Amino acid sequence: MPKNVFLTGRERTFHRDDVIVSKTDLKGRIIYANRVFLDVAGYTEKEVLGQPHSLIRHPEMPRCVFKLLWSTLEAGQEIFAYVVNRCKNGDHYWVYAHVTPSFDASGNIISYHSNRRVPDMAIVNEHIIPLYKMLLEEEQRHASRKDGMLASEQMVLGLLEQHGIAYDEFVATLGKAA
């Protein structure tokens, strides 16, 4: 867990019809945040613009999930992911994120766009929290943060291979009967 991260243990929620929207530049710095984002995360627009999106990263998120997210986006593909974020005051909130690269007329990636909705908390509680706990424990088992992240990434890849599906299919089918 990073140093100086204050957590309250309180969960915030937002309305099922609300969508949290943010855009970042290629370095992950926030260039747009809608009102829902600001209200839920507890920041002002002035506080978030130009800041790294990791500003809201919760320490219980496995680093390998963000590695997968960024490598997928940099490959020009969209990704869906369950993410727990940290509010300014230390509260947290879960989202089901859809993140896409934005392209210019020549097909170059120029930014990233994220829409986050209220997740199915049954899926979060039954599948995501145990998975992320296992991945985080693997990451913390290693002296090197990089080695830990690579080890947890291998756990995810092994899980996908075991089920014979790609990550996006895995996420899309969580909670659905086999």
PDB file of N, CA and C in Angstrom, residues 51-124:
ATOM      1  N   GLN A  51      -3.989  16.545 -13.344  1.00  0.00           N
ATOM      2  CA  GLN A  51      -3.463  15.552 -12.394  1.00  0.00           C
ATOM      3  C   GLN A  51      -3.512  14.154 -13.018  1.00  0.00           C
ATOM      4  N   PRO A  52      -2.637  13.254 -12.581  1.00  0.00           N
ATOM      5  CA  PRO A  52      -2.712  11.877 -13.083  1.00  0.00           C
ATOM      6  C   PRO A  52      -4.007  11.213 -12.609  1.00  0.00           C
ATOM      7  N   HIS A  53      -4.586  10.379 -13.470  1.00  0.00           N
ATOM      8  CA  HIS A  53      -5.829   9.701 -13.098  1.00  0.00           C
ATOM      9  C   HIS A  53      -5.629   8.827 -11.866  1.00  0.00           C
ATOM     10  N   SER A  54      -4.393   8.459 -11.619  1.00  0.00           N
ATOM     11  CA  SER A  54      -4.088   7.661 -10.423  1.00  0.00           C
ATOM     12  C   SER A  54      -4.362   8.435  -9.134  1.00  0.00           C
ATOM     13  N   LEU A  55      -4.737   9.680  -9.258  1.00  0.00           N
ATOM     14  CA  LEU A  55      -5.150  10.484  -8.108  1.00  0.00           C
ATOM     15  C   LEU A  55      -6.240   9.768  -7.311  1.00  0.00           C
ATOM     16  N   ILE A  56      -7.089   9.019  -8.026  1.00  0.00           N
ATOM     17  CA  ILE A  56      -8.200   8.334  -7.356  1.00  0.00           C
ATOM     18  C   ILE A  56      -7.930   6.837  -7.189  1.00  0.00           C
ATOM     19  N   ARG A  57      -6.704   6.416  -7.438  1.00  0.00           N
ATOM     20  CA  ARG A  57      -6.390   4.988  -7.323  1.00  0.00           C
ATOM     21  C   ARG A  57      -6.490   4.538  -5.874  1.00  0.00           C
ATOM     22  N   HIS A  58      -7.224   3.473  -5.687  1.00  0.00           N
ATOM     23  CA  HIS A  58      -7.376   2.879  -4.356  1.00  0.00           C
ATOM     24  C   HIS A  58      -6.247   1.862  -4.163  1.00  0.00           C
ATOM     25  N   PRO A  59      -5.635   1.828  -2.979  1.00  0.00           N
ATOM     26  CA  PRO A  59      -4.497   0.921  -2.772  1.00  0.00           C
ATOM     27  C   PRO A  59      -4.867  -0.555  -2.807  1.00  0.00           C
ATOM     28  N   GLU A  60      -6.152  -0.885  -2.797  1.00  0.00           N
ATOM     29  CA  GLU A  60      -6.545  -2.297  -2.883  1.00  0.00           C
ATOM     30  C   GLU A  60      -6.758  -2.754  -4.322  1.00  0.00           C
ATOM     31  N   MET A  61      -6.473  -1.863  -5.286  1.00  0.00           N
ATOM     32  CA  MET A  61      -6.528  -2.266  -6.700  1.00  0.00           C
ATOM     33  C   MET A  61      -5.198  -2.906  -7.071  1.00  0.00           C
ATOM     34  N   PRO A  62      -5.236  -4.127  -7.594  1.00  0.00           N
ATOM     35  CA  PRO A  62      -3.987  -4.761  -8.037  1.00  0.00           C
ATOM     36  C   PRO A  62      -3.363  -3.962  -9.187  1.00  0.00           C
ATOM     37  N   ARG A  63      -2.079  -3.791  -9.127  1.00  0.00           N
ATOM     38  CA  ARG A  63      -1.389  -3.028 -10.171  1.00  0.00           C
ATOM     39  C   ARG A  63      -1.485  -3.721 -11.529  1.00  0.00           C
ATOM     40  N   CYS A  64      -1.582  -5.053 -11.521  1.00  0.00           N
ATOM     41  CA  CYS A  64      -1.636  -5.777 -12.793  1.00  0.00           C
ATOM     42  C   CYS A  64      -2.895  -5.434 -13.584  1.00  0.00           C
ATOM     43  N   VAL A  65      -3.974  -5.040 -12.918  1.00  0.00           N
ATOM     44  CA  VAL A  65      -5.197  -4.660 -13.636  1.00  0.00           C
ATOM     45  C   VAL A  65      -4.936  -3.388 -14.449  1.00  0.00           C
ATOM     46  N   PHE A  66      -4.220  -2.438 -13.861  1.00  0.00           N
ATOM     47  CA  PHE A  66      -3.906  -1.212 -14.602  1.00  0.00           C
ATOM     48  C   PHE A  66      -2.892  -1.482 -15.707  1.00  0.00           C
ATOM     49  N   LYS A  67      -1.988  -2.420 -15.474  1.00  0.00           N
ATOM     50  CA  LYS A  67      -1.033  -2.785 -16.529  1.00  0.00           C
ATOM     51  C   LYS A  67      -1.798  -3.334 -17.729  1.00  0.00           C
ATOM     52  N   LEU A  68      -2.751  -4.215 -17.469  1.00  0.00           N
ATOM     53  CA  LEU A  68      -3.575  -4.778 -18.534  1.00  0.00           C
ATOM     54  C   LEU A  68      -4.391  -3.680 -19.213  1.00  0.00           C
ATOM     55  N   LEU A  69      -4.954  -2.787 -18.420  1.00  0.00           N
ATOM     56  CA  LEU A  69      -5.748  -1.684 -18.969  1.00  0.00           C
ATOM     57  C   LEU A  69      -4.914  -0.826 -19.909  1.00  0.00           C
ATOM     58  N   TRP A  70      -3.765  -0.397 -19.440  1.00  0.00           N
ATOM     59  CA  TRP A  70      -2.935   0.490 -20.271  1.00  0.00           C
ATOM     60  C   TRP A  70      -2.394  -0.207 -21.509  1.00  0.00           C
ATOM     61  N   SER A  71      -1.991  -1.454 -21.397  1.00  0.00           N
ATOM     62  CA  SER A  71      -1.470  -2.150 -22.585  1.00  0.00           C
ATOM     63  C   SER A  71      -2.577  -2.358 -23.614  1.00  0.00           C
ATOM     64  N   THR A  72      -3.805  -2.597 -23.149  1.00  0.00           N
ATOM     65  CA  THR A  72      -4.938  -2.757 -24.065  1.00  0.00           C
ATOM     66  C   THR A  72      -5.229  -1.436 -24.780  1.00  0.00           C
ATOM     67  N   LEU A  73      -5.264  -0.341 -24.024  1.00  0.00           N
ATOM     68  CA  LEU A  73      -5.534   0.968 -24.615  1.00  0.00           C
ATOM     69  C   LEU A  73      -4.435   1.379 -25.594  1.00  0.00           C
ATOM     70  N   GLU A  74      -3.200   1.161 -25.208  1.00  0.00           N
ATOM     71  CA  GLU A  74      -2.085   1.543 -26.084  1.00  0.00           C
ATOM     72  C   GLU A  74      -2.066   0.724 -27.364  1.00  0.00           C
ATOM     73  N   ALA A  75      -2.718  -0.452 -27.327  1.00  0.00           N
ATOM     74  CA  ALA A  75      -2.848  -1.278 -28.538  1.00  0.00           C
ATOM     75  C   ALA A  75      -4.038  -0.817 -29.386  1.00  0.00           C
ATOM     76  N   GLY A  76      -4.726   0.247 -28.928  1.00  0.00           N
ATOM     77  CA  GLY A  76      -5.832   0.801 -29.688  1.00  0.00           C
ATOM     78  C   GLY A  76      -7.160   0.109 -29.456  1.00  0.00           C
ATOM     79  N   GLN A  77      -7.263  -0.651 -28.371  1.00  0.00           N
ATOM     80  CA  GLN A  77      -8.489  -1.400 -28.096  1.00  0.00           C
ATOM     81  C   GLN A  77      -9.195  -0.868 -26.855  1.00  0.00           C
ATOM     82  N   GLU A  78     -10.490  -1.105 -26.781  1.00  0.00           N
ATOM     83  CA  GLU A  78     -11.262  -0.739 -25.607  1.00  0.00           C
ATOM     84  C   GLU A  78     -11.139  -1.817 -24.541  1.00  0.00           C
ATOM     85  N   ILE A  79     -11.492  -1.448 -23.309  1.00  0.00           N
ATOM     86  CA  ILE A  79     -11.437  -2.423 -22.227  1.00  0.00           C
ATOM     87  C   ILE A  79     -12.539  -2.100 -21.218  1.00  0.00           C
ATOM     88  N   PHE A  80     -13.065  -3.155 -20.627  1.00  0.00           N
ATOM     89  CA  PHE A  80     -14.027  -3.045 -19.537  1.00  0.00           C
ATOM     90  C   PHE A  80     -13.350  -3.588 -18.289  1.00  0.00           C
ATOM     91  N   ALA A  81     -13.582  -2.943 -17.164  1.00  0.00           N
ATOM     92  CA  ALA A  81     -12.951  -3.417 -15.928  1.00  0.00           C
ATOM     93  C   ALA A  81     -13.740  -2.936 -14.714  1.00  0.00           C
ATOM     94  N   TYR A  82     -13.704  -3.743 -13.692  1.00  0.00           N
ATOM     95  CA  TYR A  82     -14.250  -3.344 -12.398  1.00  0.00           C
ATOM     96  C   TYR A  82     -13.118  -2.669 -11.639  1.00  0.00           C
ATOM     97  N   VAL A  83     -13.414  -1.498 -11.084  1.00  0.00           N
ATOM     98  CA  VAL A  83     -12.369  -0.721 -10.405  1.00  0.00           C
ATOM     99  C   VAL A  83     -12.939  -0.135  -9.115  1.00  0.00           C
ATOM    100  N   VAL A  84     -12.149  -0.221  -8.060  1.00  0.00           N
ATOM    101  CA  VAL A  84     -12.497   0.506  -6.837  1.00  0.00           C
ATOM    102  C   VAL A  84     -11.616   1.751  -6.810  1.00  0.00           C
ATOM    103  N   ASN A  85     -12.256   2.914  -6.639  1.00  0.00           N
ATOM    104  CA  ASN A  85     -11.541   4.189  -6.609  1.00  0.00           C
ATOM    105  C   ASN A  85     -11.597   4.785  -5.215  1.00  0.00           C
ATOM    106  N   ARG A  86     -10.647   5.647  -4.943  1.00  0.00           N
ATOM    107  CA  ARG A  86     -10.573   6.330  -3.650  1.00  0.00           C
ATOM    108  C   ARG A  86     -11.009   7.779  -3.821  1.00  0.00           C
ATOM    109  N   CYS A  87     -11.888   8.218  -2.938  1.00  0.00           N
ATOM    110  CA  CYS A  87     -12.336   9.616  -2.929  1.00  0.00           C
ATOM    111  C   CYS A  87     -11.283  10.484  -2.227  1.00  0.00           C
ATOM    112  N   LYS A  88     -11.408  11.758  -2.407  1.00  0.00           N
ATOM    113  CA  LYS A  88     -10.488  12.708  -1.779  1.00  0.00           C
ATOM    114  C   LYS A  88     -10.439  12.533  -0.269  1.00  0.00           C
ATOM    115  N   ASN A  89     -11.597  12.250   0.352  1.00  0.00           N
ATOM    116  CA  ASN A  89     -11.631  12.138   1.817  1.00  0.00           C
ATOM    117  C   ASN A  89     -11.312  10.738   2.325  1.00  0.00           C
ATOM    118  N   GLY A  90     -10.957   9.806   1.418  1.00  0.00           N
ATOM    119  CA  GLY A  90     -10.608   8.449   1.833  1.00  0.00           C
ATOM    120  C   GLY A  90     -11.729   7.439   1.699  1.00  0.00           C
ATOM    121  N   ASP A  91     -12.943   7.897   1.372  1.00  0.00           N
ATOM    122  CA  ASP A  91     -14.014   6.952   1.060  1.00  0.00           C
ATOM    123  C   ASP A  91     -13.661   6.226  -0.240  1.00  0.00           C
ATOM    124  N   HIS A  92     -14.450   5.231  -0.595  1.00  0.00           N
ATOM    125  CA  HIS A  92     -14.206   4.536  -1.858  1.00  0.00           C
ATOM    126  C   HIS A  92     -15.522   4.302  -2.595  1.00  0.00           C
ATOM    127  N   TYR A  93     -15.413   4.005  -3.884  1.00  0.00           N
ATOM    128  CA  TYR A  93     -16.586   3.679  -4.696  1.00  0.00           C
ATOM    129  C   TYR A  93     -16.169   2.729  -5.805  1.00  0.00           C
ATOM    130  N   TRP A  94     -17.045   1.769  -6.079  1.00  0.00           N
ATOM    131  CA  TRP A  94     -16.810   0.793  -7.149  1.00  0.00           C
ATOM    132  C   TRP A  94     -17.452   1.287  -8.438  1.00  0.00           C
ATOM    133  N   VAL A  95     -16.793   0.989  -9.555  1.00  0.00           N
ATOM    134  CA  VAL A  95     -17.338   1.321 -10.864  1.00  0.00           C
ATOM    135  C   VAL A  95     -17.123   0.154 -11.818  1.00  0.00           C
ATOM    136  N   TYR A  96     -17.955   0.121 -12.859  1.00  0.00           N
ATOM    137  CA  TYR A  96     -17.729  -0.751 -14.005  1.00  0.00           C
ATOM    138  C   TYR A  96     -17.297   0.185 -15.117  1.00  0.00           C
ATOM    139  N   ALA A  97     -16.020   0.150 -15.445  1.00  0.00           N
ATOM    140  CA  ALA A  97     -15.430   1.130 -16.356  1.00  0.00           C
ATOM    141  C   ALA A  97     -15.345   0.609 -17.782  1.00  0.00           C
ATOM    142  N   HIS A  98     -15.641   1.480 -18.714  1.00  0.00           N
ATOM    143  CA  HIS A  98     -15.439   1.230 -20.136  1.00  0.00           C
ATOM    144  C   HIS A  98     -14.480   2.314 -20.607  1.00  0.00           C
ATOM    145  N   VAL A  99     -13.288   1.899 -20.965  1.00  0.00           N
ATOM    146  CA  VAL A  99     -12.247   2.863 -21.330  1.00  0.00           C
ATOM    147  C   VAL A  99     -11.870   2.631 -22.787  1.00  0.00           C
ATOM    148  N   THR A 100     -11.803   3.729 -23.530  1.00  0.00           N
ATOM    149  CA  THR A 100     -11.494   3.624 -24.965  1.00  0.00           C
ATOM    150  C   THR A 100     -10.429   4.646 -25.351  1.00  0.00           C
ATOM    151  N   PRO A 101      -9.619   4.299 -26.331  1.00  0.00           N
ATOM    152  CA  PRO A 101      -8.725   5.321 -26.887  1.00  0.00           C
ATOM    153  C   PRO A 101      -9.519   6.200 -27.845  1.00  0.00           C
ATOM    154  N   SER A 102      -9.117   7.457 -27.962  1.00  0.00           N
ATOM    155  CA  SER A 102      -9.686   8.374 -28.951  1.00  0.00           C
ATOM    156  C   SER A 102      -8.627   8.600 -30.013  1.00  0.00           C
ATOM    157  N   PHE A 103      -9.076   8.645 -31.264  1.00  0.00           N
ATOM    158  CA  PHE A 103      -8.141   8.727 -32.387  1.00  0.00           C
ATOM    159  C   PHE A 103      -8.302  10.035 -33.152  1.00  0.00           C
ATOM    160  N   ASP A 104      -7.227  10.482 -33.784  1.00  0.00           N
ATOM    161  CA  ASP A 104      -7.333  11.623 -34.699  1.00  0.00           C
ATOM    162  C   ASP A 104      -7.686  11.094 -36.096  1.00  0.00           C
ATOM    163  N   ALA A 105      -7.792  11.984 -37.060  1.00  0.00           N
ATOM    164  CA  ALA A 105      -8.199  11.596 -38.414  1.00  0.00           C
ATOM    165  C   ALA A 105      -7.220  10.639 -39.078  1.00  0.00           C
ATOM    166  N   SER A 106      -5.977  10.611 -38.587  1.00  0.00           N
ATOM    167  CA  SER A 106      -4.966   9.718 -39.161  1.00  0.00           C
ATOM    168  C   SER A 106      -4.899   8.375 -38.437  1.00  0.00           C
ATOM    169  N   GLY A 107      -5.750   8.211 -37.439  1.00  0.00           N
ATOM    170  CA  GLY A 107      -5.758   6.941 -36.706  1.00  0.00           C
ATOM    171  C   GLY A 107      -4.788   6.879 -35.543  1.00  0.00           C
ATOM    172  N   ASN A 108      -4.213   8.002 -35.184  1.00  0.00           N
ATOM    173  CA  ASN A 108      -3.302   8.036 -34.044  1.00  0.00           C
ATOM    174  C   ASN A 108      -4.101   8.223 -32.749  1.00  0.00           C
ATOM    175  N   ILE A 109      -3.684   7.538 -31.715  1.00  0.00           N
ATOM    176  CA  ILE A 109      -4.339   7.718 -30.412  1.00  0.00           C
ATOM    177  C   ILE A 109      -3.947   9.087 -29.868  1.00  0.00           C
ATOM    178  N   ILE A 110      -4.971   9.883 -29.510  1.00  0.00           N
ATOM    179  CA  ILE A 110      -4.690  11.235 -29.023  1.00  0.00           C
ATOM    180  C   ILE A 110      -5.105  11.439 -27.562  1.00  0.00           C
ATOM    181  N   SER A 111      -5.944  10.540 -27.038  1.00  0.00           N
ATOM    182  CA  SER A 111      -6.386  10.650 -25.645  1.00  0.00           C
ATOM    183  C   SER A 111      -7.138   9.374 -25.278  1.00  0.00           C
ATOM    184  N   TYR A 112      -7.606   9.335 -24.024  1.00  0.00           N
ATOM    185  CA  TYR A 112      -8.391   8.191 -23.562  1.00  0.00           C
ATOM    186  C   TYR A 112      -9.663   8.711 -22.903  1.00  0.00           C
ATOM    187  N   HIS A 113     -10.742   7.963 -23.097  1.00  0.00           N
ATOM    188  CA  HIS A 113     -12.066   8.353 -22.617  1.00  0.00           C
ATOM    189  C   HIS A 113     -12.603   7.222 -21.750  1.00  0.00           C
ATOM    190  N   SER A 114     -13.115   7.563 -20.577  1.00  0.00           N
ATOM    191  CA  SER A 114     -13.640   6.544 -19.681  1.00  0.00           C
ATOM    192  C   SER A 114     -15.045   6.901 -19.220  1.00  0.00           C
ATOM    193  N   ASN A 115     -15.948   5.946 -19.377  1.00  0.00           N
ATOM    194  CA  ASN A 115     -17.307   6.039 -18.826  1.00  0.00           C
ATOM    195  C   ASN A 115     -17.406   4.991 -17.734  1.00  0.00           C
ATOM    196  N   ARG A 116     -17.861   5.390 -16.554  1.00  0.00           N
ATOM    197  CA  ARG A 116     -17.990   4.443 -15.451  1.00  0.00           C
ATOM    198  C   ARG A 116     -19.416   4.457 -14.931  1.00  0.00           C
ATOM    199  N   ARG A 117     -19.954   3.252 -14.783  1.00  0.00           N
ATOM    200  CA  ARG A 117     -21.324   3.076 -14.314  1.00  0.00           C
ATOM    201  C   ARG A 117     -21.327   2.322 -12.996  1.00  0.00           C
ATOM    202  N   VAL A 118     -22.486   2.309 -12.367  1.00  0.00           N
ATOM    203  CA  VAL A 118     -22.655   1.534 -11.139  1.00  0.00           C
ATOM    204  C   VAL A 118     -22.489   0.057 -11.499  1.00  0.00           C
ATOM    205  N   PRO A 119     -21.601  -0.645 -10.819  1.00  0.00           N
ATOM    206  CA  PRO A 119     -21.408  -2.064 -11.132  1.00  0.00           C
ATOM    207  C   PRO A 119     -22.465  -2.930 -10.470  1.00  0.00           C
ATOM    208  N   ASP A 120     -22.584  -4.142 -10.936  1.00  0.00           N
ATOM    209  CA  ASP A 120     -23.414  -5.142 -10.271  1.00  0.00           C
ATOM    210  C   ASP A 120     -22.640  -5.581  -9.026  1.00  0.00           C
ATOM    211  N   MET A 121     -23.115  -5.153  -7.868  1.00  0.00           N
ATOM    212  CA  MET A 121     -22.353  -5.422  -6.637  1.00  0.00           C
ATOM    213  C   MET A 121     -22.315  -6.908  -6.281  1.00  0.00           C
ATOM    214  N   ALA A 122     -23.256  -7.691  -6.794  1.00  0.00           N
ATOM    215  CA  ALA A 122     -23.181  -9.142  -6.571  1.00  0.00           C
ATOM    216  C   ALA A 122     -21.937  -9.691  -7.272  1.00  0.00           C
ATOM    217  N   ILE A 123     -21.656  -9.203  -8.476  1.00  0.00           N
ATOM    218  CA  ILE A 123     -20.452  -9.635  -9.204  1.00  0.00           C
ATOM    219  C   ILE A 123     -19.206  -9.134  -8.476  1.00  0.00           C
ATOM    220  N   VAL A 124     -19.243  -7.888  -8.049  1.00  0.00           N
ATOM    221  CA  VAL A 124     -18.093  -7.334  -7.325  1.00  0.00           C
ATOM    222  C   VAL A 124     -17.805  -8.169  -6.078  1.00  0.00           C
TER     223      VAL A 124
END
